[in-house]
């Protein structure tokens, strides 16, 4: 599903447009969808590359992709990693993000004597409460704040950004990178990468932005605790717009599933969701809340930033593959990436005339020849040399800039 929001104020400045990218969360599943969509956009739009933009904003799993792109890591490189290709730069095992949070368990267990002592004292002072639920309220402090250990997320990102030519330091990047998390004690969104919040490692900011309550414990940074940035907003696209983005690409993989849009057997589709149990029900609920916020936010962007244009890419609501894919299966990950790639290509092609008019004010074009070809994602990945070196990225950017100058 492609949504184009053209700027309502015409461009009058001759300066090069500032182009940004905002990527929402969605866990490993969402990241794989986003990679397929990113690769389709990257090769279809002439004059720009997704790893060579001016502003990046990332939330949750989208924070890792944004951090990588801001380090000039291409979508191809990341796709090889997430799809576990033999020529991937390093290994990706989604199960490492589901390791039990033993330290959190032990920390809660260590507080057991103190909690029981307080409960005993309360019962002695107020014996009438012994039969009420209030008497066991103190036991809630023994429940871990997260099931899984998110230190592996920090390690994974640090490994990716620790390669030569890359940086785990916001201040050393050529592009602006903003990773959004929510401070637990205030409920306010914090933009890591902004002055005052740019001294911590990018990998730690990504860990904080992906700390979904219930799944992962809050992340402590400078004495404060942070959780998933999606709790405040889905995309935080306004962050890029406030940084001066004239054109903003945005990708959101989390949309609610619409069984009524599935033609063959709607009843069986509904039964499938119910049989999925609590995880599927929670997923549908979470996606519905996010979609509602997205729609409100998009309407606000149109009026608050009339000089900026926004292109939003999302899955279709009747997309069963996006909703039910098993991310722990290599074949499923590969199929989903291919599916996202082809779906995005098809929508870009179907709206080619409208899209060309949308891109023209920014001196960008649409490569119809690429969109009309029958290539696969693997075909696309094979065209880029394996382990595309940072010096190659730099040369690629220089040649693109030279080509743009010659056209002007």
XYZ file of C-alpha atoms in Angstrom:
408
model
C 0.000 0.000 0.000
C 1.588 3.215 -1.229
C 0.517 6.610 0.089
C 1.843 9.778 -1.524
C 1.478 13.120 0.234
C 2.841 15.870 -2.054
C 3.985 19.168 -0.615
C 1.228 21.781 -0.730
C 3.788 24.583 -1.044
C 5.853 24.547 -4.265
C 9.630 24.418 -4.019
C 11.185 27.794 -4.736
C 14.711 27.225 -3.495
C 17.474 26.101 -5.865
C 19.330 24.273 -3.102
C 19.660 20.500 -3.161
C 16.639 18.981 -1.417
C 17.114 17.376 1.986
C 15.919 13.770 1.795
C 15.145 11.571 4.789
C 13.950 8.111 5.713
C 11.819 7.045 8.688
C 11.496 3.342 9.504
C 9.058 1.909 12.047
C 9.491 -1.223 14.154
C 7.990 -4.664 13.851
C 10.651 -7.047 15.155
C 12.662 -9.317 12.838
C 9.546 -9.908 10.747
C 9.051 -6.199 10.155
C 12.747 -5.679 9.438
C 12.722 -8.321 6.699
C 9.661 -6.750 5.079
C 11.346 -3.349 5.268
C 14.499 -4.660 3.591
C 12.539 -5.992 0.624
C 10.687 -2.688 0.300
C 13.901 -0.662 0.694
C 15.642 -2.575 -2.076
C 12.682 -2.078 -4.414
C 12.605 1.672 -3.748
C 16.376 1.999 -3.999
C 16.636 0.571 -7.507
C 13.380 2.050 -8.821
C 14.043 5.714 -8.000
C 16.831 7.345 -9.998
C 19.004 9.967 -8.365
C 19.013 8.706 -4.798
C 20.063 5.676 -2.753
C 18.555 4.628 0.550
C 22.039 4.383 2.106
C 22.982 7.902 1.037
C 20.305 10.182 2.473
C 20.577 13.195 4.745
C 18.363 12.254 7.703
C 17.454 8.886 9.209
C 14.910 8.152 11.929
C 14.454 4.675 13.361
C 12.213 3.074 15.966
C 12.623 -0.421 17.437
C 13.780 -2.845 14.712
C 13.682 0.079 12.300
C 16.362 1.680 14.473
C 18.843 -1.022 13.460
C 18.103 -0.545 9.765
C 18.359 3.238 10.057
C 21.641 2.988 11.966
C 23.042 0.697 9.282
C 21.909 2.865 6.372
C 23.319 5.969 8.081
C 26.628 4.073 8.162
C 26.301 3.622 4.384
C 25.523 -0.086 4.705
C 23.337 -0.918 1.717
C 19.980 -2.661 1.785
C 21.639 -5.479 -0.199
C 24.216 -6.049 2.516
C 21.562 -6.177 5.227
C 19.258 -8.389 3.166
C 22.027 -10.973 2.781
C 22.490 -10.990 6.558
C 18.813 -11.239 7.510
C 18.145 -13.874 4.849
C 21.166 -15.886 6.074
C 22.765 -15.914 2.635
C 26.025 -17.892 2.357
C 27.853 -14.707 1.322
C 26.446 -12.614 4.194
C 28.924 -10.399 5.983
C 28.084 -11.983 9.347
C 25.614 -14.525 10.707
C 22.076 -13.709 11.770
C 20.204 -16.026 14.126
C 16.831 -14.591 15.245
C 16.743 -16.962 18.204
C 19.537 -14.983 19.886
C 16.990 -12.264 20.562
C 14.876 -14.743 22.525
C 17.414 -15.765 25.157
C 15.944 -15.710 28.693
C 16.776 -12.626 30.741
C 18.519 -14.577 33.504
C 20.008 -11.486 35.133
C 16.554 -9.945 35.415
C 15.192 -13.192 36.877
C 17.991 -13.365 39.457
C 17.548 -9.709 40.370
C 13.860 -10.246 41.066
C 14.540 -13.447 42.968
C 17.080 -11.651 45.175
C 14.363 -9.228 46.276
C 12.089 -12.065 47.431
C 13.080 -11.993 51.151
C 12.523 -8.238 51.400
C 9.152 -8.414 49.643
C 7.947 -11.273 51.874
C 9.116 -9.416 54.988
C 7.170 -6.301 53.955
C 4.063 -8.388 53.211
C 4.311 -10.094 56.589
C 4.543 -6.733 58.352
C 1.549 -5.442 56.399
C -0.511 -8.485 57.360
C 0.347 -8.016 61.034
C -0.668 -4.357 60.921
C -3.780 -4.951 58.793
C -5.006 -8.555 59.262
C -8.363 -7.648 57.671
C -6.612 -7.403 54.283
C -5.261 -10.941 54.319
C -8.143 -12.316 52.257
C -8.168 -9.534 49.651
C -6.187 -9.159 46.450
C -4.539 -6.148 48.064
C -2.617 -8.534 50.327
C -0.681 -10.007 47.399
C -0.068 -6.727 45.591
C 3.544 -6.732 46.740
C 4.202 -9.939 44.809
C 3.937 -7.963 41.558
C 7.416 -6.613 42.290
C 8.758 -10.123 41.825
C 7.541 -10.345 38.231
C 10.406 -9.724 35.759
C 10.115 -6.586 33.647
C 11.070 -8.579 30.555
C 11.182 -12.194 29.464
C 14.124 -12.002 27.074
C 17.645 -10.603 27.312
C 18.102 -7.582 25.050
C 21.838 -7.244 25.610
C 22.185 -9.474 22.540
C 20.590 -6.705 20.479
C 23.289 -4.276 21.586
C 26.005 -6.836 20.817
C 24.563 -7.546 17.358
C 24.390 -3.876 16.381
C 27.837 -3.126 17.805
C 29.264 -5.972 15.719
C 27.670 -4.620 12.546
C 28.849 -1.056 13.167
C 32.306 -2.085 14.336
C 33.563 -2.912 10.851
C 36.183 -0.642 9.196
C 34.687 2.488 7.696
C 31.688 2.491 10.047
C 31.008 4.126 13.384
C 29.008 3.385 16.505
C 29.182 7.098 17.361
C 26.354 9.425 16.299
C 28.761 12.359 16.112
C 30.988 10.721 13.504
C 28.299 10.043 10.916
C 27.926 12.131 7.784
C 24.142 11.845 7.919
C 21.868 12.800 10.800
C 20.662 9.735 12.685
C 17.891 9.839 15.272
C 16.955 6.758 17.283
C 13.758 7.197 19.290
C 13.044 5.586 22.675
C 10.648 6.449 25.505
C 11.896 7.396 28.954
C 10.051 5.142 31.380
C 9.759 7.584 34.295
C 8.297 10.434 32.249
C 6.668 8.718 29.271
C 8.382 11.205 26.970
C 10.068 10.348 23.677
C 13.837 10.873 23.593
C 15.724 11.292 20.329
C 19.148 9.746 20.671
C 21.541 11.386 18.263
C 20.405 14.924 19.006
C 22.820 17.215 20.880
C 22.791 16.164 24.515
C 21.806 12.617 23.580
C 24.519 11.862 21.039
C 27.298 10.705 23.365
C 26.034 7.184 23.923
C 26.807 4.361 21.465
C 24.355 3.923 18.620
C 24.055 0.245 19.536
C 22.850 1.147 23.043
C 20.270 3.545 21.615
C 18.981 0.783 19.317
C 18.748 -1.594 22.289
C 16.687 0.982 24.194
C 14.430 1.748 21.231
C 13.667 -1.979 20.815
C 12.946 -2.666 24.510
C 9.293 -3.640 24.093
C 7.765 -3.825 27.603
C 6.973 -7.369 28.647
C 9.410 -8.879 26.173
C 12.576 -6.974 27.095
C 13.642 -5.170 30.290
C 14.026 -1.379 30.192
C 17.518 -0.234 29.231
C 19.427 1.960 31.675
C 21.281 4.900 30.123
C 22.883 7.577 32.285
C 20.783 6.569 35.275
C 17.468 6.667 33.392
C 15.444 3.795 31.955
C 14.151 3.591 28.401
C 11.675 1.392 26.532
C 10.413 0.923 22.964
C 9.992 4.189 21.061
C 6.825 2.919 19.360
C 4.901 3.457 22.596
C 4.612 7.152 21.758
C 4.385 7.114 17.975
C 4.749 4.608 15.190
C 7.140 6.290 12.773
C 8.227 9.511 14.481
C 8.323 10.934 10.971
C 8.008 14.419 12.451
C 11.570 14.041 13.763
C 12.916 13.970 10.197
C 10.570 16.738 9.087
C 11.754 18.934 11.958
C 15.327 18.278 10.799
C 14.406 19.931 7.502
C 13.526 16.965 5.269
C 11.953 18.230 2.041
C 11.192 14.689 0.926
C 10.646 11.856 3.383
C 10.425 8.164 2.568
C 8.687 6.151 5.295
C 8.146 2.433 5.812
C 5.746 0.913 8.327
C 5.376 -2.903 8.324
C 2.717 -3.076 11.056
C -0.831 -2.925 9.741
C -3.811 -4.895 11.098
C -4.863 -7.941 9.128
C -8.215 -7.704 7.337
C -9.714 -11.166 6.880
C -12.606 -9.716 4.860
C -10.090 -8.740 2.187
C -9.053 -12.367 1.662
C -11.297 -13.692 -1.075
C -10.996 -17.521 -1.023
C -12.223 -18.627 2.427
C -12.895 -15.828 4.859
C -14.302 -18.097 7.566
C -11.193 -20.279 7.619
C -9.023 -17.179 7.810
C -10.893 -15.942 10.851
C -10.653 -19.344 12.506
C -6.927 -19.341 11.844
C -6.504 -16.094 13.768
C -8.472 -17.372 16.752
C -6.565 -20.662 16.760
C -3.331 -18.689 16.903
C -4.071 -17.922 20.537
C -2.946 -14.958 22.621
C 0.161 -13.996 20.570
C -1.891 -13.576 17.388
C -4.674 -11.711 19.188
C -2.163 -9.362 20.824
C -0.431 -8.824 17.491
C -3.708 -7.862 15.805
C -4.597 -5.540 18.689
C -1.187 -3.874 18.668
C -1.273 -3.403 14.897
C -4.765 -1.875 15.044
C -3.663 0.669 17.643
C -0.586 1.546 15.598
C -2.595 1.965 12.386
C -5.031 4.300 14.095
C -2.173 6.482 15.342
C -0.540 6.416 11.918
C -3.630 7.786 10.221
C -3.933 10.616 12.743
C -0.229 11.429 12.423
C -0.289 11.494 8.626
C -3.136 14.006 8.626
C -1.172 16.227 11.008
C 1.956 16.074 8.844
C 0.031 17.392 5.843
C -0.923 20.583 7.691
C 2.121 21.009 9.966
C 4.743 20.554 7.219
C 3.184 21.896 4.002
C 6.586 22.344 2.325
C 7.525 18.658 2.765
C 6.461 15.647 0.696
C 6.046 12.172 2.169
C 5.926 8.717 0.581
C 4.670 5.959 2.895
C 5.017 2.251 2.100
C 2.996 -0.325 4.066
C 1.816 -3.910 3.485
C -1.718 -4.402 2.240
C -4.165 -5.212 5.016
C -5.210 -8.510 3.415
C -1.593 -9.686 3.197
C -1.618 -13.100 4.927
C 2.058 -13.719 4.206
C 3.061 -10.609 6.120
C 0.901 -11.490 9.117
C 1.572 -15.224 9.432
C 5.185 -15.674 8.304
C 7.430 -17.664 10.645
C 10.528 -15.509 11.014
C 12.526 -18.384 12.478
C 12.408 -20.268 9.196
C 15.069 -19.352 6.628
C 12.707 -20.220 3.777
C 9.985 -18.017 5.291
C 12.358 -15.088 5.727
C 13.498 -15.413 2.127
C 9.912 -15.685 0.871
C 8.796 -12.643 2.876
C 11.673 -10.485 1.636
C 10.876 -11.513 -1.951
C 7.184 -10.876 -1.346
C 7.827 -7.376 0.041
C 10.181 -6.635 -2.849
C 7.711 -7.690 -5.541
C 4.695 -6.086 -3.855
C 6.480 -2.754 -3.551
C 7.719 -2.929 -7.156
C 4.210 -3.667 -8.384
C 2.691 -0.714 -6.523
C 5.422 1.646 -7.698
C 4.793 0.527 -11.294
C 1.012 0.808 -11.038
C 1.321 4.405 -9.864
C 4.288 5.336 -12.037
C 2.721 8.434 -13.615
C 1.641 9.836 -10.255
C 4.978 8.928 -8.685
C 7.000 10.669 -11.395
C 5.083 13.879 -10.810
C 5.609 13.446 -7.064
C 9.402 13.035 -7.455
C 9.994 15.654 -10.156
C 10.288 18.696 -7.785
C 13.247 16.943 -6.126
C 15.083 16.207 -9.400
C 14.404 12.492 -8.999
C 13.038 10.086 -11.564
C 11.485 6.656 -11.839
C 13.263 3.774 -13.551
C 10.381 2.170 -15.432
C 12.679 -0.302 -17.129
C 13.641 -1.803 -13.770
C 10.020 -1.918 -12.631
C 8.889 -3.604 -15.853
C 11.545 -6.325 -15.634
C 10.736 -9.707 -14.108
C 13.721 -9.874 -11.849
C 13.698 -11.362 -8.352
C 15.207 -9.992 -5.175
C 18.090 -12.440 -5.538
C 18.730 -11.100 -9.042
C 18.874 -7.623 -7.577
C 21.208 -8.664 -4.753
C 23.600 -10.383 -7.152
C 24.212 -7.139 -9.016
C 25.890 -5.557 -6.005
C 29.370 -6.879 -5.145
C 29.497 -8.862 -1.912
C 30.772 -6.896 1.092
C 30.426 -3.603 -0.769
C 33.377 -1.752 0.764
C 32.993 1.640 2.474
C 35.396 3.123 -0.077
C 33.062 1.804 -2.781
C 30.123 3.485 -1.075
C 32.047 6.753 -1.009
C 32.946 6.485 -4.689
C 29.341 5.627 -5.536
C 28.120 8.766 -3.746
C 30.720 10.919 -5.495
C 29.740 9.629 -8.939
C 26.050 10.204 -8.188
C 26.774 13.783 -7.103
C 28.845 14.380 -10.239
C 26.081 12.976 -12.443
C 23.543 15.234 -10.732
C 25.738 18.299 -11.261
C 26.217 17.468 -14.930
C 22.443 17.154 -15.394
C 21.932 20.569 -13.795
